mmCIF file of C-alpha atoms in Angstrom:
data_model
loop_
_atom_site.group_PDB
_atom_site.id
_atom_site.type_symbol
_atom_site.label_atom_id
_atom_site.label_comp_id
_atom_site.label_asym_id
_atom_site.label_seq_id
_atom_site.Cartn_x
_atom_site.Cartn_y
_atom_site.Cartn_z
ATOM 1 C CA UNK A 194 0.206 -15.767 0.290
ATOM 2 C CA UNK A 195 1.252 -17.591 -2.887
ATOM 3 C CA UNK A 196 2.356 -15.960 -6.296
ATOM 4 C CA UNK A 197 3.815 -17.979 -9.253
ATOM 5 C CA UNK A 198 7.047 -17.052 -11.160
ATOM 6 C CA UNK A 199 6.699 -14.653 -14.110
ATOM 7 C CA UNK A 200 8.290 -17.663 -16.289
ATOM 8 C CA UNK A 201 5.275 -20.574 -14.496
ATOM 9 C CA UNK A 202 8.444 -22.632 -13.085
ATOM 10 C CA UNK A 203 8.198 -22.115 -9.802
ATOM 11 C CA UNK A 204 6.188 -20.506 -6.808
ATOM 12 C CA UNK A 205 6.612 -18.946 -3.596
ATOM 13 C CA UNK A 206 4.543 -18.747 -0.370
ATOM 14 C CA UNK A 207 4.578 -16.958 2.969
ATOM 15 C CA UNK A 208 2.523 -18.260 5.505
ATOM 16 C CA UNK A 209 1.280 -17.480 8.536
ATOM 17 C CA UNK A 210 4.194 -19.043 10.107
ATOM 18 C CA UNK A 211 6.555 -16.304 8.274
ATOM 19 C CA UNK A 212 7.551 -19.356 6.374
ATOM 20 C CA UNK A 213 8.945 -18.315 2.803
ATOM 21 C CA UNK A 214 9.716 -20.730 0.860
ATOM 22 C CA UNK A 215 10.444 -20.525 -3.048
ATOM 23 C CA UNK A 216 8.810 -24.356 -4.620
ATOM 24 C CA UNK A 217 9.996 -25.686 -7.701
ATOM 25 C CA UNK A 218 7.159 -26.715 -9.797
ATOM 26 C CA UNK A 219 9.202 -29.625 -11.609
ATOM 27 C CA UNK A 220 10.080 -31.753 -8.969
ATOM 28 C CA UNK A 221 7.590 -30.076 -6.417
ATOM 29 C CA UNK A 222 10.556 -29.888 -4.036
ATOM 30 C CA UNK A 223 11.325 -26.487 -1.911
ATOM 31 C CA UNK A 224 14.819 -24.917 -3.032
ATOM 32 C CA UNK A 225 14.967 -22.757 -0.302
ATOM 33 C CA UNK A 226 12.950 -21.674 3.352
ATOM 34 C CA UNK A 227 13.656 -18.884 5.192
ATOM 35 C CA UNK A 228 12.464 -17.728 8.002
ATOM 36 C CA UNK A 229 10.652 -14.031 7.997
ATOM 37 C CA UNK A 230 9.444 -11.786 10.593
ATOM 38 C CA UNK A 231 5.528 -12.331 10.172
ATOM 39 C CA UNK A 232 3.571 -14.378 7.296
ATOM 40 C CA UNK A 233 1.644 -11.938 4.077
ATOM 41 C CA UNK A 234 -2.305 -12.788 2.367
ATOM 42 C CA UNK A 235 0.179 -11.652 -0.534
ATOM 43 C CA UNK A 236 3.797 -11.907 -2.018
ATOM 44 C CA UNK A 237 4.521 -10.246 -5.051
ATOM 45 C CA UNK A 238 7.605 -11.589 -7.518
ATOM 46 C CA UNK A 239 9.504 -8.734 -9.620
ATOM 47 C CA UNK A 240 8.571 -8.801 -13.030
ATOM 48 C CA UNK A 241 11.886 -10.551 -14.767
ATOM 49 C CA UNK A 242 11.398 -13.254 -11.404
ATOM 50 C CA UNK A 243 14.611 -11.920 -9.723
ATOM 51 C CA UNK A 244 13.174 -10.869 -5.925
ATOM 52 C CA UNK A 245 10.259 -11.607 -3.976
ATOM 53 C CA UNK A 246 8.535 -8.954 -1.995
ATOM 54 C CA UNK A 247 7.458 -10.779 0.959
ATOM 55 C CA UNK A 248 5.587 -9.370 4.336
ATOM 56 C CA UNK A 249 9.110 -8.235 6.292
ATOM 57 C CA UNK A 250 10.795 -6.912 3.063
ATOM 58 C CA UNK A 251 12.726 -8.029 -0.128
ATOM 59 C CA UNK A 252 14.587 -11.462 -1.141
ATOM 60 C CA UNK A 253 16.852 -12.919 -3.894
ATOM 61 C CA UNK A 254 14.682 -15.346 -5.563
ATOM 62 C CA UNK A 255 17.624 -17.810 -6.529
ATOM 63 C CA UNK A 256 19.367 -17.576 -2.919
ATOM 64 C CA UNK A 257 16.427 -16.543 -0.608
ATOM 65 C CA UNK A 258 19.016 -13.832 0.578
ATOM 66 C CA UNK A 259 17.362 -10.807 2.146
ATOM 67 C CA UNK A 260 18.109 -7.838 -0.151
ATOM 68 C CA UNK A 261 15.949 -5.069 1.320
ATOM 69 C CA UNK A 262 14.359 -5.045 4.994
ATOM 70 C CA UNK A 263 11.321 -2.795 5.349
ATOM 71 C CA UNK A 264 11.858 -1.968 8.585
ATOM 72 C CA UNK A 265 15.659 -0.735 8.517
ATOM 73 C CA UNK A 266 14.110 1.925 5.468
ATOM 74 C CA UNK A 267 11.062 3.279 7.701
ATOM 75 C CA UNK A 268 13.055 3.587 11.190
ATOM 76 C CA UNK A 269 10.242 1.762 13.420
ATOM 77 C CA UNK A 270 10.097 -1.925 14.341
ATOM 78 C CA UNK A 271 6.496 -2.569 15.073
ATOM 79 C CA UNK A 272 6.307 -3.290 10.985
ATOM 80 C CA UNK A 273 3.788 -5.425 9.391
ATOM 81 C CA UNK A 274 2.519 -5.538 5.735
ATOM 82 C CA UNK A 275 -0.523 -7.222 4.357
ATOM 83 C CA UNK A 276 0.412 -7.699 0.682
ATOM 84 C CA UNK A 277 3.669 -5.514 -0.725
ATOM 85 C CA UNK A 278 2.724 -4.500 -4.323
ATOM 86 C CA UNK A 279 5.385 -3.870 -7.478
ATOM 87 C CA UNK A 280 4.714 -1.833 -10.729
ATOM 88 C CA UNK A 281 4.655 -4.221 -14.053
ATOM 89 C CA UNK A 282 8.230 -2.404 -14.674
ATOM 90 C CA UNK A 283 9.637 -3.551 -11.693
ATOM 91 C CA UNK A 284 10.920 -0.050 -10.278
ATOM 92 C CA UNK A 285 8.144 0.546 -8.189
ATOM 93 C CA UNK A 286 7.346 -0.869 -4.885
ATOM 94 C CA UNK A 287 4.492 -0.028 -2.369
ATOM 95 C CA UNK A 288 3.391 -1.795 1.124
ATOM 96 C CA UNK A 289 1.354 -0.639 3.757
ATOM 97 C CA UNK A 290 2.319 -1.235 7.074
ATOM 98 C CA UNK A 291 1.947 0.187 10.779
ATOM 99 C CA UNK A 292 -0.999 3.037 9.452
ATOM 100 C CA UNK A 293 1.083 4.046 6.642
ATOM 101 C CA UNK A 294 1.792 3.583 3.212
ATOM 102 C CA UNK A 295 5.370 3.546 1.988
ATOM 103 C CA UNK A 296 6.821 3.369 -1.692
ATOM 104 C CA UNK A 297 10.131 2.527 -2.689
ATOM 105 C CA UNK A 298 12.155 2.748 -5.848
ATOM 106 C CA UNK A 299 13.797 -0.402 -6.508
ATOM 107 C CA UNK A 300 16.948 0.599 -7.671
ATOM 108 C CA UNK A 301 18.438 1.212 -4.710
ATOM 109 C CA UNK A 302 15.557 0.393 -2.354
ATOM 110 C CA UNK A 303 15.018 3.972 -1.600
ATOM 111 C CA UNK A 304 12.078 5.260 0.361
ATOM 112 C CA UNK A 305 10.327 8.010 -1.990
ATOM 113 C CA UNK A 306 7.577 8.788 0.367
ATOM 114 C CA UNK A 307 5.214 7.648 2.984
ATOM 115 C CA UNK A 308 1.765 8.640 4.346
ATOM 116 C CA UNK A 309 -0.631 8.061 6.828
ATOM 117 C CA UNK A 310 -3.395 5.744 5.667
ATOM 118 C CA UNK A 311 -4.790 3.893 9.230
ATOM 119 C CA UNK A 312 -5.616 0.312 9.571
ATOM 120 C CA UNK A 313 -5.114 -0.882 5.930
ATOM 121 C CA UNK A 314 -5.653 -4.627 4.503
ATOM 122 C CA UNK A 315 -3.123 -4.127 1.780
ATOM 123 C CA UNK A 316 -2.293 -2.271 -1.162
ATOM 124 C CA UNK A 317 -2.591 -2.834 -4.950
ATOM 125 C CA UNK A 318 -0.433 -0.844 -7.557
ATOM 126 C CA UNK A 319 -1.022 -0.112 -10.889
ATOM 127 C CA UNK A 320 0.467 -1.819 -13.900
ATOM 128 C CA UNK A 321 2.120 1.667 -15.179
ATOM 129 C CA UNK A 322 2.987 2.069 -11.556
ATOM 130 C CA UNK A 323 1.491 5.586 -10.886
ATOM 131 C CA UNK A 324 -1.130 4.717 -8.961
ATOM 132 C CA UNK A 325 -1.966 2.506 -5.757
ATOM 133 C CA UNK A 326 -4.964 2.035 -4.306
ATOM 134 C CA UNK A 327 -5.339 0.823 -0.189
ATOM 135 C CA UNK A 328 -8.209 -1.061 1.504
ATOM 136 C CA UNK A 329 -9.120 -0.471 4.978
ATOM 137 C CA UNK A 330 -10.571 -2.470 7.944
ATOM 138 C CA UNK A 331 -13.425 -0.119 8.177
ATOM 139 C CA UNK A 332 -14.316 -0.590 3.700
ATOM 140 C CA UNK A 333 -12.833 2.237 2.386
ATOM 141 C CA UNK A 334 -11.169 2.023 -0.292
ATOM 142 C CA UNK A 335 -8.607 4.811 -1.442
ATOM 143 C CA UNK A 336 -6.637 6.230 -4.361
ATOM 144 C CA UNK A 337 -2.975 7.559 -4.814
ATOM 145 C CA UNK A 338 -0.663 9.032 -7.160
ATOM 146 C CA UNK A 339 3.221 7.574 -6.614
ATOM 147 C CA UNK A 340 5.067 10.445 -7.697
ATOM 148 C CA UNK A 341 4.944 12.264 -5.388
ATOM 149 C CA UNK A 342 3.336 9.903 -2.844
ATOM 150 C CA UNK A 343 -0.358 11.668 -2.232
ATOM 151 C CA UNK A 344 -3.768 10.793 -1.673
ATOM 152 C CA UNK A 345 -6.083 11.454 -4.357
ATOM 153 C CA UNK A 346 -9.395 10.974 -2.640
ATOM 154 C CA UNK A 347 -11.660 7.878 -1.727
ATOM 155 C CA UNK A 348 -12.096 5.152 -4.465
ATOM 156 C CA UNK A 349 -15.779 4.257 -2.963
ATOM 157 C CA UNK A 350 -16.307 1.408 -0.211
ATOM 158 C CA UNK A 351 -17.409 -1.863 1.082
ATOM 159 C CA UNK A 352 -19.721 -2.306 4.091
ATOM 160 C CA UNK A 353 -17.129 -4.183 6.321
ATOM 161 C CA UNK A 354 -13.374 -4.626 5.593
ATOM 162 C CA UNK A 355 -11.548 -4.776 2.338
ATOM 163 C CA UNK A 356 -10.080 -7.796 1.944
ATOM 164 C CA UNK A 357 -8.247 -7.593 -1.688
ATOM 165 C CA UNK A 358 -8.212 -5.317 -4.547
ATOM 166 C CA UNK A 359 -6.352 -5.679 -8.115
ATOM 167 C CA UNK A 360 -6.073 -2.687 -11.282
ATOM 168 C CA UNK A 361 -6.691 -4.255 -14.446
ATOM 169 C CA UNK A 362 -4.174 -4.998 -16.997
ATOM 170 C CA UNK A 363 -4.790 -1.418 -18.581
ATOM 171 C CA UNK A 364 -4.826 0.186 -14.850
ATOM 172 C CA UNK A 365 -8.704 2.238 -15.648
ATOM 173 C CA UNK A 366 -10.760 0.253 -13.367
ATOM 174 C CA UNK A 367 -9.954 -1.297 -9.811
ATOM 175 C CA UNK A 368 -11.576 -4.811 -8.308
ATOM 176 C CA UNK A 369 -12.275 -5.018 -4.797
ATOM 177 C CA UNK A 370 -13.603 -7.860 -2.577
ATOM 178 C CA UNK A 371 -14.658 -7.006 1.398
ATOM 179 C CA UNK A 372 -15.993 -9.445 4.055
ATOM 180 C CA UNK A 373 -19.458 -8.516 3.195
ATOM 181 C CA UNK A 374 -19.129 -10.683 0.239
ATOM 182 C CA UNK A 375 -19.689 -8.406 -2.705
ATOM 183 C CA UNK A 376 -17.269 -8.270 -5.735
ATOM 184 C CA UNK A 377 -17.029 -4.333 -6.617
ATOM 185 C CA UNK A 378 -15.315 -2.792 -9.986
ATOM 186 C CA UNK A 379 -14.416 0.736 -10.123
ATOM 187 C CA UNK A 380 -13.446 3.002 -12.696
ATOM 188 C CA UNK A 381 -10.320 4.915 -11.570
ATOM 189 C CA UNK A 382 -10.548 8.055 -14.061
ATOM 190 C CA UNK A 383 -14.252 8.917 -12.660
ATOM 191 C CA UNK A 384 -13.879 6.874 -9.552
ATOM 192 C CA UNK A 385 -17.415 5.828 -9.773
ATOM 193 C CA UNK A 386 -18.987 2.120 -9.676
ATOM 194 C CA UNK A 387 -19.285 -0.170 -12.213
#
């Protein structure tokens, strides 16, 4: 995964490796690498650029300091996460991860909730941070409310796996891609196709 800073001066990618390393764009040097437990198809950067959510849990951006470990917060250590996702306000975080979704406040990296979701290809949150929406292996594609955690039903689905899905900048519709090669938009409110 790759993701740019909010302020375009840098980047940061987590490879397959688990390889994070934070690349500034000036001299198109690496500041920092660290080593994490497993590489993401997505980061995600907090909004004001201070941490990176990365596949094995939370760093400083400046340091590369691990701040936040998923696994110490869920109790189990066969973790892996696809693509960690953050509100647009920066309190909110969400990852899927060993069949189950998990959301975090960011404050104090505290686990708010967690449910069972199977094999998921990653999660996408929306901009207001209410709402995330999971992709499975088998196309699905489903909607939930943050507070509290809870499924709010299927989204619709692909005919093979999900492989990434974004909320708009206003958070009413949903885009999806799968490995059949369609492109999908969804409206959230209705939850039909566009």
């Amino acid at each position: 995964g790759v993701a740019f800073s909010p302020d375009s001066q840098w980047l940061v990618s987590n490879g397959w490796d688990g390889e994070l390393i934070r690349w500034e764009l000036a001299g198109r040097q690496p500041r920092w690498r660290v080593k994490t437990s497993g590489g993401a198809k997505r980061i995600s950067i907090s909004p004001e650029g201070r941490w990176i959510a990365a596949s094995d849990g939370v760093y400083d951006a400046d340091t590369g300091k691990q701040l936040f470990h998923y696994e110490s917060s869920v109790g189990h250590k066969s973790w892996a996460t696809m693509s960690p996702a953050i509100s647009a306000d920066g309190k909110r975080l969400a990852a899927a991860g060993s069949r189950r979704l998990y959301a975090w406040e960011t404050e104090q990296w505290q686990l708010t909730g967690q449910i069972e979701v199977g094999d998921s290809g990653g999660a996408a949150m929306s901009p207001d941070g209410r709402y995330i929406i999971i992709g499975n292996v088998s196309g699905e594609l489903m909607l939930f409310q943050t507070d509290p955690l809870a499924r709010i039903g299927r989204l619709g689905s692909h005919a093979t796996r999900v492989k990434q899905m974004t909320f708009s900048p206003d958070g009413t519709q949903v885009a999806s891609v799968g490995d059949d090669q369609k492109i999908r938009l969804w409206q959230v409110a209705t939850r039909d196709r566009k």
